[in-house]
PDB file of C-alpha atoms in Angstrom:
ATOM      1  CA  MET V 167      -6.400   1.616 -25.260  1.00  0.00           C
ATOM      2  CA  LYS V 168      -8.008  -1.734 -26.098  1.00  0.00           C
ATOM      3  CA  PRO V 169     -11.463  -1.710 -24.418  1.00  0.00           C
ATOM      4  CA  LEU V 170     -11.341  -5.333 -23.232  1.00  0.00           C
ATOM      5  CA  PHE V 171      -7.683  -5.338 -22.231  1.00  0.00           C
ATOM      6  CA  ALA V 172      -8.335  -4.483 -18.585  1.00  0.00           C
ATOM      7  CA  ALA V 173     -10.744  -7.364 -18.104  1.00  0.00           C
ATOM      8  CA  ALA V 174      -8.426  -9.838 -19.813  1.00  0.00           C
ATOM      9  CA  ALA V 175      -5.192  -8.570 -18.271  1.00  0.00           C
ATOM     10  CA  PRO V 176      -4.847 -10.978 -15.321  1.00  0.00           C
ATOM     11  CA  ALA V 177      -5.336 -14.119 -17.423  1.00  0.00           C
ATOM     12  CA  LEU V 178      -3.146 -12.773 -20.231  1.00  0.00           C
ATOM     13  CA  VAL V 179      -0.328 -11.863 -17.866  1.00  0.00           C
ATOM     14  CA  LEU V 180      -0.459 -15.212 -16.105  1.00  0.00           C
ATOM     15  CA  ALA V 181      -0.084 -16.963 -19.451  1.00  0.00           C
ATOM     16  CA  LEU V 182       2.881 -14.788 -20.390  1.00  0.00           C
ATOM     17  CA  VAL V 183       4.614 -15.268 -17.054  1.00  0.00           C
ATOM     18  CA  LEU V 184       4.590 -19.051 -17.464  1.00  0.00           C
ATOM     19  CA  ALA V 185       7.255 -18.517 -20.123  1.00  0.00           C
ATOM     20  CA  ALA V 186       9.276 -15.982 -18.123  1.00  0.00           C
ATOM     21  CA  PRO V 187      12.749 -16.863 -16.779  1.00  0.00           C
ATOM     22  CA  ARG V 188      12.975 -17.790 -13.111  1.00  0.00           C
ATOM     23  CA  ALA V 189      14.881 -15.463 -10.795  1.00  0.00           C
ATOM     24  CA  ALA V 190      17.187 -16.281  -7.914  1.00  0.00           C
ATOM     25  CA  ALA V 191      16.141 -16.053  -4.272  1.00  0.00           C
ATOM     26  CA  GLN V 192      16.143 -12.653  -2.588  1.00  0.00           C
ATOM     27  CA  SER V 193      19.614 -11.189  -2.349  1.00  0.00           C
ATOM     28  CA  GLY V 194      21.410  -8.020  -1.273  1.00  0.00           C
ATOM     29  CA  ALA V 195      20.535  -5.408   1.325  1.00  0.00           C
ATOM     30  CA  PRO V 196      16.874  -4.589   2.100  1.00  0.00           C
ATOM     31  CA  PRO V 197      15.488  -2.016  -0.382  1.00  0.00           C
ATOM     32  CA  LEU V 198      14.270   0.418   2.274  1.00  0.00           C
ATOM     33  CA  ASP V 199      16.757   2.798   3.859  1.00  0.00           C
ATOM     34  CA  PRO V 200      16.276   6.239   5.534  1.00  0.00           C
ATOM     35  CA  VAL V 201      16.863   8.135   2.287  1.00  0.00           C
ATOM     36  CA  LEU V 202      14.256   6.136   0.368  1.00  0.00           C
ATOM     37  CA  GLU V 203      11.895   6.353   3.321  1.00  0.00           C
ATOM     38  CA  GLY V 204      12.126  10.152   3.238  1.00  0.00           C
ATOM     39  CA  GLN V 205      11.458  10.231  -0.513  1.00  0.00           C
ATOM     40  CA  LEU V 206       8.418   7.975  -0.171  1.00  0.00           C
ATOM     41  CA  GLU V 207       7.047  10.270   2.538  1.00  0.00           C
ATOM     42  CA  ARG V 208       7.498  13.284   0.245  1.00  0.00           C
ATOM     43  CA  TRP V 209       5.764  11.540  -2.655  1.00  0.00           C
ATOM     44  CA  LEU V 210       2.944  10.505  -0.322  1.00  0.00           C
ATOM     45  CA  GLY V 211       2.658  14.065   1.007  1.00  0.00           C
ATOM     46  CA  ALA V 212       1.199  13.029   4.351  1.00  0.00           C
ATOM     47  CA  GLY V 213       4.048  13.946   6.699  1.00  0.00           C
ATOM     48  CA  ASP V 214       6.199  11.569   8.722  1.00  0.00           C
ATOM     49  CA  GLN V 215       5.126   7.948   8.552  1.00  0.00           C
ATOM     50  CA  ILE V 216       5.752   4.775  10.528  1.00  0.00           C
ATOM     51  CA  PHE V 217       6.959   2.059   8.122  1.00  0.00           C
ATOM     52  CA  ASP V 218       6.024  -1.411   9.404  1.00  0.00           C
ATOM     53  CA  ASN V 219       7.565  -4.287   7.440  1.00  0.00           C
ATOM     54  CA  ILE V 220       4.714  -6.797   7.143  1.00  0.00           C
ATOM     55  CA  TYR V 221       6.246  -9.025   4.450  1.00  0.00           C
ATOM     56  CA  THR V 222       9.700  -9.737   3.040  1.00  0.00           C
ATOM     57  CA  ARG V 223      10.221 -12.453   0.460  1.00  0.00           C
ATOM     58  CA  GLN V 224      12.452 -14.989   2.188  1.00  0.00           C
ATOM     59  CA  GLY V 225      13.552 -17.066  -0.771  1.00  0.00           C
ATOM     60  CA  SER V 226      12.579 -18.984  -3.871  1.00  0.00           C
ATOM     61  CA  ALA V 227      10.106 -21.124  -1.914  1.00  0.00           C
ATOM     62  CA  ASP V 228       7.860 -18.117  -1.205  1.00  0.00           C
ATOM     63  CA  ASP V 229       4.868 -17.539  -3.450  1.00  0.00           C
ATOM     64  CA  SER V 230       1.746 -15.391  -3.674  1.00  0.00           C
ATOM     65  CA  LEU V 231       0.127 -17.228  -0.745  1.00  0.00           C
ATOM     66  CA  ASP V 232       2.971 -16.075   1.510  1.00  0.00           C
ATOM     67  CA  PHE V 233       2.476 -12.507   0.296  1.00  0.00           C
ATOM     68  CA  HIS V 234      -1.280 -12.677   0.902  1.00  0.00           C
ATOM     69  CA  ALA V 235      -0.747 -14.019   4.429  1.00  0.00           C
ATOM     70  CA  ALA V 236       0.080 -10.381   5.290  1.00  0.00           C
ATOM     71  CA  ASP V 237      -3.184  -9.013   3.802  1.00  0.00           C
ATOM     72  CA  GLY V 238      -5.467  -6.663   5.695  1.00  0.00           C
ATOM     73  CA  HIS V 239      -2.928  -4.170   7.063  1.00  0.00           C
ATOM     74  CA  GLY V 240      -4.345  -1.079   5.352  1.00  0.00           C
ATOM     75  CA  PRO V 241      -2.358   1.423   3.238  1.00  0.00           C
ATOM     76  CA  GLY V 242       1.213   0.555   2.374  1.00  0.00           C
ATOM     77  CA  PHE V 243       4.162   0.479   0.004  1.00  0.00           C
ATOM     78  CA  THR V 244       5.376  -2.319  -2.250  1.00  0.00           C
ATOM     79  CA  LEU V 245       9.137  -2.200  -2.906  1.00  0.00           C
ATOM     80  CA  LEU V 246      10.804  -4.180  -5.692  1.00  0.00           C
ATOM     81  CA  ARG V 247      14.456  -4.399  -6.638  1.00  0.00           C
ATOM     82  CA  VAL V 248      14.487  -5.779 -10.191  1.00  0.00           C
ATOM     83  CA  SER V 249      17.132  -6.527 -12.805  1.00  0.00           C
ATOM     84  CA  ASP V 250      17.471  -7.545 -16.458  1.00  0.00           C
ATOM     85  CA  PRO V 251      19.761 -10.140 -18.084  1.00  0.00           C
ATOM     86  CA  ALA V 252      22.341  -7.417 -18.791  1.00  0.00           C
ATOM     87  CA  GLY V 253      22.751  -6.848 -15.060  1.00  0.00           C
ATOM     88  CA  ARG V 254      21.037  -3.452 -14.925  1.00  0.00           C
ATOM     89  CA  ALA V 255      19.033  -2.917 -11.721  1.00  0.00           C
ATOM     90  CA  TRP V 256      16.162  -0.656 -10.644  1.00  0.00           C
ATOM     91  CA  LEU V 257      14.306   0.058  -7.425  1.00  0.00           C
ATOM     92  CA  VAL V 258      10.595   0.482  -8.166  1.00  0.00           C
ATOM     93  CA  GLY V 259       7.288   0.041  -6.425  1.00  0.00           C
ATOM     94  CA  GLY V 260       3.916   1.492  -5.586  1.00  0.00           C
ATOM     95  CA  TYR V 261       1.662   2.892  -2.899  1.00  0.00           C
ATOM     96  CA  ASN V 262      -1.679   1.183  -2.311  1.00  0.00           C
ATOM     97  CA  PRO V 263      -4.095   3.227  -0.149  1.00  0.00           C
ATOM     98  CA  GLN V 264      -6.177   0.094   0.490  1.00  0.00           C
ATOM     99  CA  SER V 265      -5.410  -3.296   2.007  1.00  0.00           C
ATOM    100  CA  TRP V 266      -4.240  -6.067  -0.297  1.00  0.00           C
ATOM    101  CA  ASP V 267      -6.470  -9.136  -0.404  1.00  0.00           C
ATOM    102  CA  SER V 268      -6.720 -12.355  -2.378  1.00  0.00           C
ATOM    103  CA  VAL V 269     -10.371 -12.451  -3.455  1.00  0.00           C
ATOM    104  CA  SER V 270     -11.858  -9.075  -4.435  1.00  0.00           C
ATOM    105  CA  GLY V 271     -10.399  -8.734  -7.944  1.00  0.00           C
ATOM    106  CA  TRP V 272     -10.256  -5.153  -9.205  1.00  0.00           C
ATOM    107  CA  HIS V 273     -10.275  -2.284  -6.738  1.00  0.00           C
ATOM    108  CA  ILE V 274     -12.066   0.309  -8.851  1.00  0.00           C
ATOM    109  CA  THR V 275     -11.772   4.036  -8.070  1.00  0.00           C
ATOM    110  CA  PRO V 276     -14.325   5.912 -10.216  1.00  0.00           C
ATOM    111  CA  ARG V 277     -13.686   9.378  -8.718  1.00  0.00           C
ATOM    112  CA  ASP V 278     -10.541  11.481  -8.528  1.00  0.00           C
ATOM    113  CA  PHE V 279     -10.486  11.759  -4.732  1.00  0.00           C
ATOM    114  CA  GLN V 280     -10.220   7.954  -4.615  1.00  0.00           C
ATOM    115  CA  ARG V 281      -7.283   7.827  -7.029  1.00  0.00           C
ATOM    116  CA  THR V 282      -4.519   8.255  -4.474  1.00  0.00           C
ATOM    117  CA  ALA V 283      -2.375   5.253  -5.431  1.00  0.00           C
ATOM    118  CA  PHE V 284       0.882   5.830  -7.296  1.00  0.00           C
ATOM    119  CA  LEU V 285       3.836   3.984  -8.786  1.00  0.00           C
ATOM    120  CA  PHE V 286       7.438   5.102  -8.656  1.00  0.00           C
ATOM    121  CA  ASN V 287      10.874   4.444 -10.060  1.00  0.00           C
ATOM    122  CA  TYR V 288      13.384   5.470  -7.407  1.00  0.00           C
ATOM    123  CA  THR V 289      16.337   4.818  -9.716  1.00  0.00           C
ATOM    124  CA  ALA V 290      15.113   7.205 -12.444  1.00  0.00           C
ATOM    125  CA  PRO V 291      13.549   8.899 -10.336  1.00  0.00           C
ATOM    126  CA  ALA V 292       9.919   9.324 -11.388  1.00  0.00           C
ATOM    127  CA  VAL V 293       6.431   9.017  -9.916  1.00  0.00           C
ATOM    128  CA  TYR V 294       3.276   7.913 -11.770  1.00  0.00           C
ATOM    129  CA  ARG V 295      -0.154   8.738 -10.347  1.00  0.00           C
ATOM    130  CA  GLN V 296      -3.519   7.362 -11.425  1.00  0.00           C
ATOM    131  CA  VAL V 297      -4.900   8.866 -14.648  1.00  0.00           C
ATOM    132  CA  PRO V 298      -7.565  11.461 -13.667  1.00  0.00           C
ATOM    133  CA  VAL V 299     -11.238  11.383 -14.570  1.00  0.00           C
ATOM    134  CA  SER V 300     -10.713  14.423 -16.825  1.00  0.00           C
ATOM    135  CA  PHE V 301      -8.874  12.242 -19.344  1.00  0.00           C
ATOM    136  CA  GLU V 302     -10.823  11.485 -22.549  1.00  0.00           C
ATOM    137  CA  LEU V 303     -11.508   7.958 -21.263  1.00  0.00           C
ATOM    138  CA  PRO V 304     -12.531   8.627 -17.623  1.00  0.00           C
ATOM    139  CA  SER V 305     -12.380   4.959 -16.558  1.00  0.00           C
ATOM    140  CA  GLN V 306      -8.760   4.428 -17.672  1.00  0.00           C
ATOM    141  CA  GLY V 307      -7.323   5.487 -14.314  1.00  0.00           C
ATOM    142  CA  SER V 308      -9.988   3.738 -12.259  1.00  0.00           C
ATOM    143  CA  PHE V 309      -8.196   0.372 -12.155  1.00  0.00           C
ATOM    144  CA  GLN V 310      -6.209   0.917  -8.974  1.00  0.00           C
ATOM    145  CA  THR V 311      -5.088  -2.613  -8.055  1.00  0.00           C
ATOM    146  CA  PHE V 312      -5.939  -6.218  -8.862  1.00  0.00           C
ATOM    147  CA  ASN V 313      -6.354  -8.554  -5.883  1.00  0.00           C
ATOM    148  CA  GLY V 314      -6.129 -12.291  -6.541  1.00  0.00           C
ATOM    149  CA  GLY V 315      -4.557 -15.234  -4.755  1.00  0.00           C
ATOM    150  CA  GLU V 316      -2.777 -16.366  -7.916  1.00  0.00           C
ATOM    151  CA  GLN V 317      -0.501 -13.326  -8.164  1.00  0.00           C
ATOM    152  CA  GLY V 318       1.535 -10.914  -6.076  1.00  0.00           C
ATOM    153  CA  PRO V 319       0.962  -7.141  -5.763  1.00  0.00           C
ATOM    154  CA  SER V 320      -0.455  -5.793  -9.035  1.00  0.00           C
ATOM    155  CA  PHE V 321      -1.294  -2.198  -9.973  1.00  0.00           C
ATOM    156  CA  GLY V 322      -3.355  -0.925 -12.905  1.00  0.00           C
ATOM    157  CA  ALA V 323      -4.942  -2.500 -15.956  1.00  0.00           C
ATOM    158  CA  GLY V 324      -1.816  -2.537 -18.132  1.00  0.00           C
ATOM    159  CA  PRO V 325      -0.772  -4.108 -15.825  1.00  0.00           C
ATOM    160  CA  ASP V 326       1.177  -1.018 -14.859  1.00  0.00           C
ATOM    161  CA  LEU V 327       3.195  -3.025 -12.329  1.00  0.00           C
ATOM    162  CA  PHE V 328       2.686  -6.778 -11.940  1.00  0.00           C
ATOM    163  CA  VAL V 329       4.283  -9.480  -9.773  1.00  0.00           C
ATOM    164  CA  ASP V 330       3.715 -13.118 -10.688  1.00  0.00           C
ATOM    165  CA  ALA V 331       2.616 -15.978  -8.409  1.00  0.00           C
ATOM    166  CA  ALA V 332       6.209 -17.072  -7.762  1.00  0.00           C
ATOM    167  CA  LEU V 333       7.107 -13.518  -6.661  1.00  0.00           C
ATOM    168  CA  ASP V 334      10.216 -13.605  -8.841  1.00  0.00           C
ATOM    169  CA  THR V 335       9.123 -11.922 -12.087  1.00  0.00           C
ATOM    170  CA  ALA V 336       7.868  -8.376 -12.693  1.00  0.00           C
ATOM    171  CA  LEU V 337       6.202  -6.740 -15.691  1.00  0.00           C
ATOM    172  CA  SER V 338       5.215  -3.132 -16.363  1.00  0.00           C
ATOM    173  CA  TRP V 339       2.984  -1.858 -19.182  1.00  0.00           C
ATOM    174  CA  ARG V 340       1.536   1.570 -18.308  1.00  0.00           C
ATOM    175  CA  LEU V 341      -2.160   2.206 -18.828  1.00  0.00           C
ATOM    176  CA  SER V 342      -3.854   3.358 -15.609  1.00  0.00           C
ATOM    177  CA  TYR V 343      -0.943   5.361 -14.163  1.00  0.00           C
ATOM    178  CA  GLY V 344       1.102   8.320 -15.370  1.00  0.00           C
ATOM    179  CA  ASP V 345       0.745  10.536 -18.429  1.00  0.00           C
ATOM    180  CA  PRO V 346      -1.478   8.716 -20.976  1.00  0.00           C
ATOM    181  CA  ALA V 347       0.970   9.869 -23.667  1.00  0.00           C
ATOM    182  CA  GLY V 348       3.331   7.233 -22.244  1.00  0.00           C
ATOM    183  CA  GLU V 349       0.799   4.419 -22.520  1.00  0.00           C
ATOM    184  CA  GLY V 350       2.465   1.056 -23.046  1.00  0.00           C
ATOM    185  CA  ARG V 351       5.842   2.103 -21.615  1.00  0.00           C
ATOM    186  CA  SER V 352       7.434   0.349 -18.665  1.00  0.00           C
ATOM    187  CA  ILE V 353       7.943   2.317 -15.450  1.00  0.00           C
ATOM    188  CA  ILE V 354      11.101   0.232 -14.992  1.00  0.00           C
ATOM    189  CA  ASP V 355      13.226   0.986 -18.059  1.00  0.00           C
ATOM    190  CA  GLY V 356      10.870   2.937 -20.352  1.00  0.00           C
ATOM    191  CA  SER V 357      10.725   0.119 -22.891  1.00  0.00           C
ATOM    192  CA  VAL V 358       7.608  -0.742 -24.913  1.00  0.00           C
ATOM    193  CA  GLY V 359       6.244  -4.232 -25.330  1.00  0.00           C
ATOM    194  CA  GLY V 360       6.105  -5.701 -21.835  1.00  0.00           C
ATOM    195  CA  ARG V 361       9.603  -6.902 -20.917  1.00  0.00           C
ATOM    196  CA  PHE V 362      10.059  -9.275 -17.978  1.00  0.00           C
ATOM    197  CA  PHE V 363      12.412  -8.426 -15.108  1.00  0.00           C
ATOM    198  CA  ALA V 364      13.790 -10.669 -12.382  1.00  0.00           C
ATOM    199  CA  ILE V 365      12.764  -9.659  -8.864  1.00  0.00           C
ATOM    200  CA  ASP V 366      15.821  -9.673  -6.617  1.00  0.00           C
ATOM    201  CA  ALA V 367      14.001  -8.339  -3.542  1.00  0.00           C
ATOM    202  CA  LEU V 368      10.371  -7.785  -2.551  1.00  0.00           C
ATOM    203  CA  GLU V 369       9.128  -6.046   0.590  1.00  0.00           C
ATOM    204  CA  ILE V 370       5.724  -4.797   1.745  1.00  0.00           C
ATOM    205  CA  TYR V 371       5.379  -2.012   4.325  1.00  0.00           C
ATOM    206  CA  ALA V 372       2.225  -0.858   6.094  1.00  0.00           C
ATOM    207  CA  VAL V 373       2.332   2.877   6.841  1.00  0.00           C
ATOM    208  CA  LEU V 374       0.778   5.018   9.560  1.00  0.00           C
ATOM    209  CA  PRO V 375       1.294   8.727  10.353  1.00  0.00           C
ATOM    210  CA  ILE V 376       3.573   9.536  13.295  1.00  0.00           C
ATOM    211  CA  PRO V 377       1.537  11.561  15.843  1.00  0.00           C
ATOM    212  CA  GLU V 378       2.757  15.127  16.355  1.00  0.00           C
ATOM    213  CA  PRO V 379       4.450  15.516  19.782  1.00  0.00           C
ATOM    214  CA  ALA V 380       2.049  18.283  20.824  1.00  0.00           C
ATOM    215  CA  ALA V 381      -0.956  16.263  19.736  1.00  0.00           C
ATOM    216  CA  ALA V 382       0.351  13.183  21.525  1.00  0.00           C
ATOM    217  CA  GLY V 383       0.942  15.245  24.700  1.00  0.00           C
ATOM    218  CA  MET V 384      -2.520  16.767  24.518  1.00  0.00           C
ATOM    219  CA  LEU V 385      -4.031  13.322  24.024  1.00  0.00           C
ATOM    220  CA  ALA V 386      -2.154  11.927  27.024  1.00  0.00           C
ATOM    221  CA  GLY V 387      -3.116  14.966  29.105  1.00  0.00           C
ATOM    222  CA  GLY V 388      -6.730  14.687  28.060  1.00  0.00           C
ATOM    223  CA  LEU V 389      -6.851  11.004  28.962  1.00  0.00           C
ATOM    224  CA  GLY V 390      -5.314  11.843  32.345  1.00  0.00           C
ATOM    225  CA  LEU V 391      -7.982  14.494  33.024  1.00  0.00           C
ATOM    226  CA  VAL V 392     -10.730  12.074  32.042  1.00  0.00           C
ATOM    227  CA  ALA V 393      -9.356   9.470  34.454  1.00  0.00           C
ATOM    228  CA  LEU V 394      -9.036  12.044  37.251  1.00  0.00           C
ATOM    229  CA  ALA V 395     -12.592  13.258  36.697  1.00  0.00           C
ATOM    230  CA  ALA V 396     -13.840   9.677  36.837  1.00  0.00           C
ATOM    231  CA  ARG V 397     -12.065   9.065  40.151  1.00  0.00           C
ATOM    232  CA  LEU V 398     -13.422  12.298  41.686  1.00  0.00           C
ATOM    233  CA  ARG V 399     -16.931  11.472  40.481  1.00  0.00           C
ATOM    234  CA  ALA V 400     -16.707   7.986  41.994  1.00  0.00           C
ATOM    235  CA  ARG V 401     -15.431   9.428  45.312  1.00  0.00           C
ATOM    236  CA  ARG V 402     -18.199  12.058  45.386  1.00  0.00           C
ATOM    237  CA  ASP V 403     -20.853   9.479  44.580  1.00  0.00           C
ATOM    238  CA  GLY V 404     -19.484   7.294  47.342  1.00  0.00           C
ATOM    239  CA  ARG V 405     -19.736  10.095  49.927  1.00  0.00           C
ATOM    240  CA  GLY V 406     -23.282  10.878  48.787  1.00  0.00           C
ATOM    241  CA  ALA V 407     -24.354   7.274  49.190  1.00  0.00           C
ATOM    242  CA  TRP V 408     -22.890   7.075  52.728  1.00  0.00           C
ATOM    243  CA  ALA V 409     -24.596  10.353  53.712  1.00  0.00           C
ATOM    244  CA  VAL V 410     -27.968   9.105  52.542  1.00  0.00           C
ATOM    245  CA  ARG V 411     -27.517   5.828  54.385  1.00  0.00           C
ATOM    246  CA  GLY V 412     -26.450   7.770  57.524  1.00  0.00           C
ATOM    247  CA  ARG V 413     -29.571   9.893  57.499  1.00  0.00           C
ATOM    248  CA  ASN V 414     -31.645   6.795  56.985  1.00  0.00           C
ATOM    249  CA  ARG V 415     -30.078   5.270  60.074  1.00  0.00           C
ATOM    250  CA  ARG V 416     -30.841   8.380  62.163  1.00  0.00           C
ATOM    251  CA  CYS V 417     -34.465   8.651  61.068  1.00  0.00           C
ATOM    252  CA  PRO V 418     -36.967   6.123  62.395  1.00  0.00           C
ATOM    253  CA  ALA V 419     -38.826   4.047  59.880  1.00  0.00           C
TER     254      ALA V 419
END
């Protein structure tokens, strides 16, 4: 690993992407379907989830500002359908346990319990989790995401998965995610050297756990009991007030 690479990565990538080929507007069916949804839930390991589509790239006029208009929705998945000039296609993406934003720069996760983000290649398939603290360079996996208004969703210091400002070009150069033995390889096609891929579709989903039926029933029942208790208390207090006033009326001053 080059010690200063992480700090220089955003500027370096932006310079490279200026020379990248432009992709067409979003095309084809939406990336998310029930089968992929089930796989993402298994990789997340948090049970059934509600997937709320908060952003879908509408066409070539969309840019990073449109993506960041959906910021602040908490944990979620980024889904990318990408292709190369030979016509090969992949479905890739990542899970961000924090909200995206446009101003905070690096989201740094110094401890293992914070390193819950991951990248995936659904076509391969493969999943790449943040490099743990136990690695010889403990900070390597700490670069969870980069948050800046001049680019789309970006994971890791490689960057491990990067979307440019036009939301039409992707790059992957592993550094913060996956087995460090694969450093420098793309999660998309396994190549080394930072190849560019056209983004054919981009979607962002916020995720929330689906409440268990029993828990939801108990919650509803509990709320009902609280409301009933409040009504009985109000009725009792009302009777007490009238009784006091009645005695006051019967007793001379």
